[in-house]
Amino acid sequence: MAARPETHSASSSDDEGGPDDELLLAALLDGMDAALCAFDADGVVTHWNREAERMLGWTQEEAVGRKGLAGWAVRPADAPEVEGRLLGAMSSPGRQVHEFALLTKDGGRVLVRIQSSGVTGADGRPKGVYCAFSEVHAQIDLERCIALSEALLEDASWGVVLVDADLRPTVANASAARAFRVPARAAMLGRPLGELLEQGMEELEGALQHVLGEGAPPGPAEIWVTLRPPADRAGTGGADAADTGREEGAAAADGSGGPGRSGGSGRAGAGDSVADAADAGAVPTESARRRCWRSGFLRLASPLAEEPVPLGVAWLFQDVTAQKRTEREAAQLRFRDSQLHRAARAAAECADPTEAACLHLEFALAGFADHALLDLAADPGPEPSRTRDASLDALPPSDPRLVRAALTPAVERGRPPFIEPGTASGIPVAYPEGHPALQAYQRCTSVRASSGEHRGPEAAEWARSRKWPRGSVHGLCTVLRCRGRSLGVVTFLRDAGRRPFDREDADYAEQIAAHVAAAADLAGVLEHGRR
C-alpha cells in the first residue's frame, strides 16, 4: 500500500487502513480457485467466497452470519459430527483434512474434501477456523494429474523432456537422459539441444516451433538424429570423429568360401587393409550414434491466463532405431532380390554372354553403387580336368593380368575411358601392387576399401592411383569364380555421397558376381569354340 502523506495523522491512517484491508481481503477471497468459508470461535460463519457460492448455490449474504451449518449446508443428522470436526481444528495443530457431504441450495448433495486450520489471536487464544474445500472428484483429478506427471518423469519407458519457449530442456526423465547419453538428468537441463545433437537439430527445432505456434501434430513423427560424441560435449575436440574416419577407412575381407581364404598374398595399399577375422559388431562410431526417435509433442499452456499462453512443449519420444533398421534392411533385401530376378530374366534373352554380364552389372547399380567395373583375367588357367587334382585348378596365378572387359556407366563424368573395354587387345589394367582387385583375385574373396580420412584433392588422388573413376571414395572388389577357376574381378564403386560398403553389401556383390562369372565363363567357352 502506498505511504500516506506526513500531514495525515496516525489516527486517520488507522481509520482508513481498516476498510482498505477489508476490501483487499474480500478481493483475495473472491479470486481464489478453492471454495472458502470461515467460522469464529462460536461457530458463526464470517467469510464465504464466490467459489463456495458457485459450488453450493448459497450467496454470501445468505451464508455469512449463520451459526453452524445445520439445516442449510449440512443435514441436521450430520451437523454435530461435521461441526465438531471443523471447530475441533482450533485446538489441533496443523491442518485437518476431512471428506463430508454438503447440501446445495437446490437440495442436492456434493461430496467435498475440506482442509481446516485454526486461527489464533495475538494472545495465542483460538479465534476461529477457516475451511478450504473443493469437490472430491476435482481433487482426485488434480492428484491423478500430479501422479501422472511424476510417473512420466520417473518411471516411464519413453523419454520425456519439457522444453521451454526458448527450446531449452527444463525437465527430463531418466529415460531421456539415457537416450541422450548424459550422466545425469541435470546435465542436459538449460542447455541448447544443439550441444547434445550433431545432426537432426534443425528438424527437431522446427517441430518444436511448429508445436508452439500451431499446436500438437495429429500423429507422432520419426526423427533421425546423431548424438554428439562425448569428446565434443566436453570441448576436447573431434577425437571421436577421427576414430570414426579410421573405422570407416579400414577395409575388411569377407570370406566367400573359396580357396585361399586362410592365407593372404599381396600387400595392402594406402588406406586399404585386409582382415580375415569376421568384423561383425564393428559398427562405426557415427552409425552407433545415429538414432531414430518416434516423437510425440504436446503444447503446454497456462490454465491461469484468459488466453492460452504457451509455456513450452512436452516432448515424448521412444528409440525405434533397431525397428527402423530392420525395416530398411528388409526393404533393401526385397529390392535386391527383385533386381537379381529382373537381371536374370533380361540376361536370358541376350545372345551374347558378355552383354548378359553387363546387364547384370547395370541392374545391380540401382541403389547400390555409382560405378561397376568388370576385369577378366587374360589367362584364367586351364579348363578343369577330371584326371587332375581339383585343388590345383583352384589355385589362381600369383601374378594375374586383369583386362578391362566392361564398365558401367560407359562414360565417366562426361569423359570416355582412355582405353575402350575389351579383352581382344589383351592390354591389362595398370593396377599397382597391392590393389584391392588384385588382392580379391589372389585371395578368392571380397575386399572392401575406403578413402577414410582423405577428402578433396587427397580423395581424388586416392581414386586416381587405383585406376578408378574420379570421385570414387568407397570400393568393393569381388572375385569371379566359376567351375573351380578365378575368371576375374568385378568392382563396385561409390562416390562421396554414399556410405562405405558393409558385409551385407559384400554378400550382395558375391551374388551378382556368381551370375556375371557364369556369363563370362560361357563367353570364354564360345570364344574357345570359335578358335
Coordinates of C-alpha atoms in Angstrom, one line a residue:
M1 CA 0.0 0.0 0.0
A2 CA 1.3 3.4 -0.9
A3 CA 2.7 5.5 2.0
R4 CA 0.4 8.2 3.3
P5 CA 1.5 11.9 3.4
E6 CA 3.1 13.1 6.6
T7 CA 0.4 15.7 7.1
H8 CA -2.1 12.9 7.9
S9 CA -2.3 11.9 11.5
A10 CA -1.7 8.4 12.7
S11 CA -5.3 8.1 13.8
S12 CA -6.6 9.0 10.4
S13 CA -4.2 6.4 8.8
D14 CA -5.6 3.7 11.1
D15 CA -9.1 4.7 10.4
E16 CA -8.6 4.5 6.7
G17 CA -6.5 1.3 6.8
G18 CA -9.2 -0.8 8.2
P19 CA -11.7 -0.5 5.3
D20 CA -8.9 -0.9 2.7
D21 CA -7.8 -4.1 4.4
E22 CA -11.3 -5.5 4.4
L23 CA -11.6 -4.7 0.6
L24 CA -8.3 -6.4 -0.1
L25 CA -9.3 -9.4 1.9
A26 CA -12.6 -9.7 0.1
A27 CA -10.9 -9.4 -3.3
L28 CA -8.4 -12.1 -2.4
L29 CA -11.2 -14.5 -1.1
D30 CA -13.3 -13.9 -4.2
G31 CA -10.4 -14.5 -6.5
M32 CA -9.5 -17.9 -5.0
D33 CA -10.0 -21.1 -7.1
A34 CA -11.0 -23.0 -4.0
A35 CA -14.1 -22.6 -2.0
L36 CA -13.5 -21.0 1.4
C37 CA -15.6 -20.3 4.5
A38 CA -14.5 -19.2 8.0
F39 CA -16.1 -19.5 11.4
D40 CA -15.5 -17.5 14.6
A41 CA -14.9 -19.2 18.0
D42 CA -18.7 -19.5 18.4
G43 CA -19.2 -21.3 15.1
V44 CA -20.7 -18.3 13.2
V45 CA -19.9 -18.1 9.5
T46 CA -17.8 -14.9 9.0
H47 CA -16.5 -15.4 5.4
W48 CA -17.9 -17.1 2.3
N49 CA -16.3 -16.6 -1.1
R50 CA -17.6 -16.7 -4.7
E51 CA -16.3 -20.3 -5.3
A52 CA -18.3 -21.5 -2.3
E53 CA -21.3 -19.7 -3.7
R54 CA -20.8 -21.3 -7.1
M55 CA -20.4 -24.8 -5.7
L56 CA -23.3 -24.8 -3.2
G57 CA -25.6 -22.1 -4.5
W58 CA -25.8 -20.1 -1.2
T59 CA -24.9 -16.5 -1.6
Q60 CA -22.6 -14.6 0.7
E61 CA -25.5 -12.7 2.1
E62 CA -27.3 -15.9 2.9
A63 CA -24.3 -17.7 4.4
V64 CA -22.5 -15.1 6.5
G65 CA -23.9 -14.7 10.0
R66 CA -25.4 -18.1 10.2
K67 CA -24.5 -20.2 13.3
G68 CA -23.2 -23.5 12.1
L69 CA -24.1 -25.4 9.0
A70 CA -27.0 -27.4 10.3
G71 CA -30.2 -27.3 8.2
W72 CA -28.8 -25.4 5.2
A73 CA -25.3 -26.6 4.2
V74 CA -25.4 -29.9 6.1
R75 CA -28.2 -32.3 7.0
P76 CA -29.3 -31.9 10.6
A77 CA -28.4 -35.5 11.4
D78 CA -24.8 -35.0 10.2
A79 CA -24.4 -31.5 11.6
P80 CA -23.0 -32.4 15.1
E81 CA -20.2 -34.6 13.6
V82 CA -19.3 -32.1 10.8
E83 CA -19.2 -29.0 13.0
G84 CA -17.4 -30.9 15.8
R85 CA -14.6 -31.9 13.4
L86 CA -14.4 -28.4 11.8
L87 CA -14.3 -26.5 15.0
G88 CA -12.0 -29.0 16.5
A89 CA -9.3 -27.7 14.3
M90 CA -9.0 -24.7 16.6
S91 CA -7.5 -26.9 19.3
S92 CA -5.4 -29.1 16.9
P93 CA -2.1 -28.3 15.4
G94 CA -1.6 -28.1 11.7
R95 CA -4.3 -28.7 9.1
Q96 CA -7.0 -31.3 9.3
V97 CA -8.4 -33.0 6.1
H98 CA -11.9 -34.4 6.1
E99 CA -14.5 -35.5 3.5
F100 CA -18.1 -34.5 4.0
A101 CA -21.3 -34.4 2.0
L102 CA -22.6 -30.8 1.9
L103 CA -26.0 -29.7 0.8
T104 CA -26.6 -27.4 -2.2
K105 CA -29.3 -24.7 -2.2
D106 CA -31.5 -26.8 -4.5
G107 CA -31.4 -29.8 -2.2
G108 CA -28.6 -31.8 -3.9
R109 CA -25.6 -33.2 -2.2
V110 CA -21.9 -32.6 -3.0
L111 CA -19.0 -34.7 -1.7
V112 CA -16.2 -32.3 -0.8
R113 CA -12.8 -32.6 0.7
I114 CA -12.2 -29.9 3.4
Q115 CA -8.9 -28.7 4.8
S116 CA -9.5 -26.8 8.0
S117 CA -7.0 -24.9 10.2
G118 CA -7.4 -22.9 13.4
V119 CA -6.9 -19.1 13.6
T120 CA -5.3 -17.7 16.8
G121 CA -5.2 -14.2 18.0
A122 CA -2.2 -12.1 19.1
D123 CA -2.6 -13.5 22.6
G124 CA -2.4 -17.1 21.3
R125 CA -6.0 -18.0 22.1
P126 CA -8.1 -19.5 19.3
K127 CA -10.3 -17.1 17.5
G128 CA -11.9 -19.3 14.8
V129 CA -11.2 -21.6 12.0
Y130 CA -11.0 -21.3 8.2
C131 CA -12.0 -24.1 5.8
A132 CA -11.0 -24.5 2.2
F133 CA -12.9 -27.1 0.3
S134 CA -13.4 -28.5 -3.2
E135 CA -15.3 -31.3 -4.9
V136 CA -13.7 -34.6 -4.3
H137 CA -13.6 -35.6 -8.0
A138 CA -11.8 -32.3 -8.8
Q139 CA -9.3 -33.0 -6.1
I140 CA -8.9 -36.6 -7.3
D141 CA -8.4 -35.3 -10.9
L142 CA -5.7 -33.0 -9.7
E143 CA -3.9 -35.7 -7.7
R144 CA -4.2 -38.0 -10.7
C145 CA -2.6 -35.4 -12.9
I146 CA 0.2 -34.9 -10.4
A147 CA 0.7 -38.6 -10.1
L148 CA 0.8 -39.0 -13.9
S149 CA 3.4 -36.2 -14.2
E150 CA 5.6 -37.8 -11.5
A151 CA 5.3 -41.3 -13.1
L152 CA 6.2 -39.9 -16.6
L153 CA 9.2 -38.1 -15.2
E154 CA 10.4 -41.1 -13.1
D155 CA 9.3 -44.5 -14.3
A156 CA 8.2 -44.1 -17.9
S157 CA 10.0 -46.2 -20.6
W158 CA 9.5 -43.3 -23.0
G159 CA 11.8 -40.4 -22.9
V160 CA 10.0 -37.2 -21.6
V161 CA 11.5 -33.7 -22.0
L162 CA 9.8 -30.5 -21.1
V163 CA 11.1 -27.7 -23.4
D164 CA 10.6 -24.0 -22.6
A165 CA 9.7 -21.3 -25.1
D166 CA 13.4 -20.9 -25.8
L167 CA 13.7 -24.6 -26.8
R168 CA 15.8 -25.4 -23.8
P169 CA 15.1 -28.5 -21.7
T170 CA 13.7 -27.7 -18.3
V171 CA 12.7 -31.1 -17.1
A172 CA 13.8 -34.6 -18.3
N173 CA 13.3 -38.1 -17.0
A174 CA 15.8 -40.9 -16.6
S175 CA 14.9 -42.5 -20.0
A176 CA 15.6 -39.2 -21.8
A177 CA 19.0 -38.9 -20.1
R178 CA 19.9 -42.4 -21.2
A179 CA 18.8 -41.7 -24.7
F180 CA 20.9 -38.5 -24.9
R181 CA 23.8 -40.4 -23.2
V182 CA 24.3 -37.9 -20.4
P183 CA 25.5 -39.0 -17.0
A184 CA 22.6 -37.3 -15.1
R185 CA 19.4 -35.5 -16.0
A186 CA 20.7 -32.3 -14.6
A187 CA 23.4 -32.3 -17.2
M188 CA 21.0 -31.6 -20.0
L189 CA 18.8 -29.0 -18.3
G190 CA 19.0 -25.4 -19.5
R191 CA 21.4 -26.3 -22.3
P192 CA 20.6 -25.8 -26.0
L193 CA 19.8 -29.1 -27.7
G194 CA 22.4 -28.3 -30.3
E195 CA 25.1 -29.0 -27.7
L196 CA 23.8 -32.6 -27.4
L197 CA 22.9 -33.3 -31.1
E198 CA 25.2 -33.2 -34.0
Q199 CA 22.6 -33.8 -36.8
G200 CA 18.9 -33.5 -36.9
M201 CA 18.8 -30.4 -34.7
E202 CA 17.2 -28.2 -37.3
E203 CA 14.4 -30.7 -37.9
L204 CA 13.8 -31.1 -34.2
E205 CA 13.7 -27.4 -33.5
G206 CA 11.4 -26.9 -36.5
A207 CA 9.0 -29.4 -35.0
L208 CA 9.1 -27.8 -31.5
Q209 CA 8.5 -24.3 -33.0
H210 CA 5.6 -25.7 -35.0
V211 CA 4.0 -27.1 -31.9
L212 CA 4.5 -23.8 -30.0
G213 CA 2.8 -21.9 -32.9
E214 CA 0.2 -24.3 -34.2
G215 CA -0.4 -26.9 -31.5
A216 CA 0.2 -30.6 -31.3
P217 CA 0.6 -32.5 -34.6
P218 CA -2.0 -35.1 -35.5
G219 CA 0.4 -38.1 -35.2
P220 CA 3.9 -39.0 -34.0
A221 CA 6.9 -38.1 -36.1
E222 CA 10.0 -40.2 -36.6
I223 CA 13.1 -38.1 -36.4
W224 CA 16.7 -39.3 -37.2
V225 CA 19.3 -37.6 -35.1
T226 CA 23.0 -38.1 -34.5
L227 CA 24.3 -37.6 -30.9
R228 CA 27.4 -35.6 -30.3
P229 CA 30.4 -37.7 -29.1
P230 CA 31.4 -37.2 -25.5
A231 CA 34.6 -35.5 -26.6
D232 CA 32.7 -32.8 -28.4
R233 CA 30.5 -32.2 -25.5
A234 CA 33.4 -31.8 -23.2
G235 CA 35.1 -29.4 -25.6
T236 CA 38.1 -31.6 -26.2
G237 CA 37.9 -31.6 -30.0
G238 CA 36.8 -34.2 -32.5
A239 CA 38.7 -37.2 -31.2
D240 CA 35.7 -39.4 -31.8
A241 CA 35.2 -38.1 -35.3
A242 CA 38.8 -39.1 -36.0
D243 CA 38.1 -42.6 -34.7
T244 CA 35.1 -42.7 -37.0
G245 CA 37.2 -41.8 -40.0
R246 CA 39.7 -44.5 -39.1
E247 CA 37.0 -47.1 -38.7
E248 CA 35.3 -46.2 -41.9
G249 CA 38.7 -46.1 -43.7
A250 CA 39.5 -49.7 -42.7
A251 CA 38.6 -52.3 -45.3
A252 CA 37.9 -55.9 -44.4
A253 CA 37.9 -59.1 -46.5
D254 CA 34.8 -61.1 -46.5
G255 CA 35.2 -64.9 -46.9
S256 CA 33.4 -66.3 -49.9
G257 CA 34.1 -70.0 -49.1
G258 CA 36.6 -70.3 -51.9
P259 CA 40.2 -71.5 -51.7
G260 CA 42.9 -69.2 -50.3
R261 CA 40.7 -67.8 -47.6
S262 CA 43.0 -68.6 -44.7
G263 CA 46.1 -67.1 -46.2
G264 CA 46.7 -63.8 -48.0
S265 CA 49.1 -62.7 -50.7
G266 CA 49.6 -59.2 -51.8
R267 CA 50.2 -56.1 -49.8
A268 CA 47.6 -53.6 -48.7
G269 CA 47.8 -50.2 -50.3
A270 CA 47.5 -46.9 -48.6
G271 CA 44.1 -46.6 -47.0
D272 CA 43.3 -50.3 -47.6
S273 CA 43.6 -53.2 -45.3
V274 CA 42.6 -56.9 -45.4
A275 CA 41.4 -58.9 -42.4
D276 CA 40.1 -62.5 -42.4
A277 CA 38.5 -62.2 -39.0
A278 CA 34.8 -61.5 -39.0
D279 CA 34.1 -57.9 -38.3
A280 CA 30.5 -58.4 -37.1
G281 CA 29.8 -56.0 -34.4
A282 CA 32.4 -53.5 -35.5
V283 CA 29.9 -50.7 -36.0
P284 CA 31.3 -47.3 -37.0
T285 CA 31.0 -44.8 -34.2
E286 CA 28.9 -42.4 -36.2
S287 CA 26.4 -45.2 -37.1
A288 CA 26.1 -46.1 -33.4
R289 CA 25.4 -42.5 -32.5
R290 CA 22.7 -42.2 -35.2
R291 CA 19.3 -42.8 -33.7
C292 CA 15.7 -42.7 -34.8
W293 CA 13.2 -41.3 -32.2
R294 CA 9.5 -41.7 -32.6
S295 CA 8.3 -38.4 -31.1
G296 CA 5.0 -37.0 -29.9
F297 CA 4.6 -33.4 -29.0
L298 CA 2.1 -31.5 -26.8
R299 CA 1.9 -27.8 -26.3
L300 CA 1.8 -26.7 -22.7
A301 CA -0.4 -23.6 -22.0
S302 CA -1.0 -21.8 -18.7
P303 CA -4.5 -22.6 -17.3
L304 CA -4.5 -19.4 -15.3
A305 CA -4.4 -17.0 -18.3
E306 CA -7.5 -15.8 -20.1
E307 CA -5.9 -16.6 -23.4
P308 CA -3.6 -19.7 -23.8
V309 CA 0.0 -18.6 -23.1
P310 CA 2.5 -21.2 -24.3
L311 CA 4.8 -22.4 -21.5
G312 CA 6.7 -24.8 -23.7
V313 CA 6.4 -28.2 -25.3
A314 CA 6.2 -31.7 -23.7
W315 CA 8.3 -33.9 -25.9
L316 CA 7.8 -37.7 -25.6
F317 CA 10.0 -40.0 -27.6
Q318 CA 11.0 -43.6 -27.9
D319 CA 14.1 -45.1 -29.6
V320 CA 13.0 -47.2 -32.6
T321 CA 16.3 -47.3 -34.3
A322 CA 16.5 -51.1 -34.3
Q323 CA 13.0 -51.4 -35.7
K324 CA 13.6 -48.9 -38.5
R325 CA 16.9 -50.5 -39.4
T326 CA 15.2 -53.9 -39.6
E327 CA 12.5 -52.4 -41.8
R328 CA 15.1 -50.8 -44.1
E329 CA 17.1 -54.0 -44.3
A330 CA 14.0 -56.0 -45.2
A331 CA 13.0 -53.5 -47.9
Q332 CA 16.6 -53.4 -49.2
L333 CA 16.6 -57.2 -49.4
R334 CA 13.3 -57.3 -51.2
F335 CA 14.5 -54.7 -53.7
R336 CA 17.8 -56.5 -54.3
D337 CA 16.1 -59.9 -54.8
S338 CA 13.8 -58.2 -57.3
Q339 CA 16.8 -56.7 -59.2
L340 CA 18.5 -60.1 -59.3
H341 CA 15.4 -61.7 -60.7
R342 CA 14.8 -59.0 -63.3
A343 CA 18.5 -59.1 -64.3
A344 CA 18.4 -62.9 -64.8
R345 CA 15.3 -62.7 -67.0
A346 CA 16.8 -59.9 -69.1
A347 CA 20.1 -61.7 -69.4
A348 CA 18.4 -64.9 -70.6
E349 CA 17.3 -63.0 -73.7
C350 CA 20.8 -62.0 -74.6
A351 CA 22.5 -63.9 -77.4
D352 CA 25.9 -62.6 -76.4
P353 CA 27.1 -63.7 -72.9
T354 CA 29.2 -60.6 -72.5
E355 CA 26.1 -58.5 -73.0
A356 CA 24.4 -60.6 -70.3
A357 CA 27.2 -59.9 -67.9
C358 CA 26.9 -56.2 -68.5
L359 CA 23.2 -56.4 -67.9
H360 CA 23.7 -57.9 -64.5
L361 CA 26.0 -55.1 -63.6
E362 CA 23.6 -52.4 -64.8
F363 CA 20.7 -53.8 -62.8
A364 CA 23.0 -54.1 -59.7
L365 CA 23.9 -50.4 -59.8
A366 CA 20.4 -49.2 -58.8
G367 CA 20.6 -48.1 -55.1
F368 CA 23.8 -50.0 -54.7
A369 CA 26.8 -48.2 -56.3
D370 CA 27.7 -45.5 -58.8
H371 CA 30.2 -47.4 -61.0
A372 CA 30.8 -51.1 -61.8
L373 CA 34.0 -52.4 -63.5
L374 CA 34.4 -55.8 -65.0
D375 CA 38.0 -57.0 -65.3
L376 CA 38.6 -60.5 -66.7
A377 CA 41.8 -62.5 -66.4
A378 CA 43.8 -62.7 -69.6
D379 CA 44.9 -66.2 -68.6
P380 CA 42.3 -67.7 -66.2
G381 CA 44.1 -71.1 -66.2
P382 CA 43.3 -74.4 -67.9
E383 CA 39.9 -75.9 -68.1
P384 CA 39.1 -78.1 -65.1
S385 CA 40.0 -81.7 -65.7
R386 CA 38.6 -84.8 -64.1
T387 CA 42.0 -86.5 -64.2
R388 CA 44.0 -83.9 -62.3
D389 CA 43.7 -82.8 -58.7
A390 CA 40.9 -80.3 -58.5
S391 CA 42.8 -78.3 -55.9
L392 CA 45.4 -77.5 -58.5
D393 CA 42.8 -76.0 -60.7
A394 CA 41.5 -73.8 -57.9
L395 CA 44.8 -72.0 -57.3
P396 CA 44.9 -68.7 -59.1
P397 CA 48.0 -67.4 -60.8
S398 CA 50.4 -65.5 -58.5
D399 CA 50.7 -62.5 -60.9
P400 CA 47.3 -62.1 -62.6
R401 CA 46.8 -59.9 -65.6
L402 CA 43.3 -58.3 -65.5
V403 CA 41.9 -56.8 -68.7
R404 CA 39.1 -54.3 -68.6
A405 CA 36.1 -56.1 -70.2
A406 CA 33.3 -53.7 -69.4
L407 CA 32.4 -50.7 -67.3
T408 CA 29.1 -49.0 -66.5
P409 CA 28.2 -46.2 -66.9
A410 CA 30.1 -46.3 -70.1
V411 CA 31.1 -42.6 -69.7
E412 CA 32.9 -41.3 -66.7
R413 CA 31.5 -37.9 -65.8
G414 CA 31.3 -36.9 -69.5
R415 CA 34.8 -38.3 -70.4
P416 CA 35.2 -41.6 -72.3
P417 CA 37.8 -44.1 -71.0
F418 CA 41.3 -43.9 -72.3
I419 CA 41.2 -47.5 -73.4
E420 CA 37.9 -48.9 -74.7
P421 CA 37.0 -52.0 -72.7
G422 CA 37.5 -55.4 -74.4
T423 CA 39.6 -58.5 -73.9
A424 CA 40.6 -58.7 -77.6
S425 CA 43.5 -56.3 -77.1
G426 CA 44.8 -58.2 -74.1
I427 CA 46.2 -55.0 -72.5
P428 CA 46.0 -55.3 -68.7
V429 CA 44.8 -52.6 -66.4
A430 CA 47.9 -50.9 -64.8
Y431 CA 46.9 -51.8 -61.3
P432 CA 49.6 -51.1 -58.7
E433 CA 50.9 -53.8 -56.4
G434 CA 48.5 -54.4 -53.5
H435 CA 45.5 -53.1 -55.4
P436 CA 42.2 -54.3 -53.9
A437 CA 41.2 -56.0 -57.2
L438 CA 44.5 -58.0 -57.2
Q439 CA 44.0 -58.9 -53.6
A440 CA 40.5 -60.1 -54.3
Y441 CA 41.7 -62.2 -57.2
Q442 CA 44.6 -63.7 -55.4
R443 CA 42.7 -64.5 -52.2
C444 CA 39.5 -65.6 -53.9
T445 CA 37.4 -63.4 -51.7
S446 CA 35.9 -59.9 -51.4
V447 CA 37.9 -56.9 -50.4
R448 CA 36.5 -53.6 -49.2
A449 CA 38.4 -50.3 -49.5
S450 CA 37.7 -46.7 -48.5
S451 CA 39.5 -43.4 -48.7
G452 CA 38.9 -42.9 -45.0
E453 CA 40.0 -39.5 -43.8
H454 CA 41.1 -38.4 -47.3
R455 CA 38.9 -35.5 -48.6
G456 CA 39.0 -33.2 -51.6
P457 CA 42.2 -33.5 -53.7
E458 CA 43.6 -36.3 -51.5
A459 CA 40.5 -38.4 -52.2
A460 CA 40.8 -37.6 -56.0
E461 CA 44.4 -38.8 -55.8
W462 CA 43.4 -41.9 -53.9
A463 CA 40.9 -42.9 -56.7
R464 CA 43.4 -42.0 -59.5
S465 CA 46.2 -44.1 -58.0
R466 CA 43.8 -47.1 -58.0
K467 CA 42.7 -46.5 -61.7
W468 CA 39.1 -45.8 -60.5
P469 CA 36.8 -43.1 -61.8
R470 CA 37.1 -39.7 -60.3
G471 CA 35.0 -39.1 -57.2
S472 CA 35.2 -42.7 -56.0
V473 CA 35.8 -42.9 -52.3
H474 CA 34.5 -46.5 -51.5
G475 CA 35.3 -49.6 -53.4
L476 CA 34.3 -53.3 -53.2
C477 CA 36.1 -55.9 -55.3
T478 CA 34.7 -59.4 -55.6
V479 CA 36.3 -62.3 -57.4
L480 CA 34.5 -64.1 -60.2
R481 CA 34.5 -67.9 -59.6
C482 CA 33.1 -70.5 -61.9
R483 CA 33.9 -74.2 -62.5
G484 CA 36.8 -74.0 -59.9
R485 CA 38.6 -71.1 -61.7
S486 CA 39.0 -67.4 -60.9
L487 CA 37.9 -65.7 -64.1
G488 CA 38.4 -62.1 -63.0
V489 CA 37.1 -59.4 -60.6
V490 CA 34.1 -57.2 -60.5
T491 CA 34.5 -53.9 -58.7
F492 CA 31.7 -51.7 -57.4
L493 CA 32.4 -48.0 -56.5
R494 CA 30.6 -45.4 -54.5
D495 CA 31.0 -41.6 -54.6
A496 CA 31.4 -39.3 -51.6
G497 CA 27.6 -39.0 -51.0
R498 CA 27.3 -42.7 -50.1
R499 CA 28.3 -44.7 -47.0
P500 CA 31.1 -47.3 -47.1
F501 CA 30.3 -50.9 -48.2
D502 CA 29.5 -53.3 -45.4
R503 CA 29.3 -57.0 -45.1
E504 CA 25.7 -57.2 -46.4
D505 CA 26.9 -55.3 -49.5
A506 CA 29.7 -57.8 -49.9
D507 CA 27.2 -60.7 -49.8
Y508 CA 25.0 -59.0 -52.4
A509 CA 28.1 -58.3 -54.6
E510 CA 29.0 -62.0 -54.4
Q511 CA 25.5 -63.0 -55.6
I512 CA 25.9 -60.7 -58.6
A513 CA 29.4 -62.0 -59.2
A514 CA 28.1 -65.5 -59.4
H515 CA 25.8 -64.6 -62.3
V516 CA 28.5 -62.5 -64.0
A517 CA 31.0 -65.3 -63.7
A518 CA 28.6 -67.8 -65.3
A519 CA 28.1 -65.4 -68.2
A520 CA 31.9 -64.7 -68.5
D521 CA 32.7 -68.4 -68.5
L522 CA 30.1 -69.1 -71.2
A523 CA 31.7 -66.3 -73.3
G524 CA 35.1 -67.9 -72.9
V525 CA 33.8 -71.3 -73.9
L526 CA 32.1 -69.8 -77.0
E527 CA 35.3 -67.9 -77.9
H528 CA 37.4 -71.1 -77.5
G529 CA 35.0 -73.0 -79.7
R530 CA 35.3 -70.3 -82.5
R531 CA 39.0 -70.5 -82.3

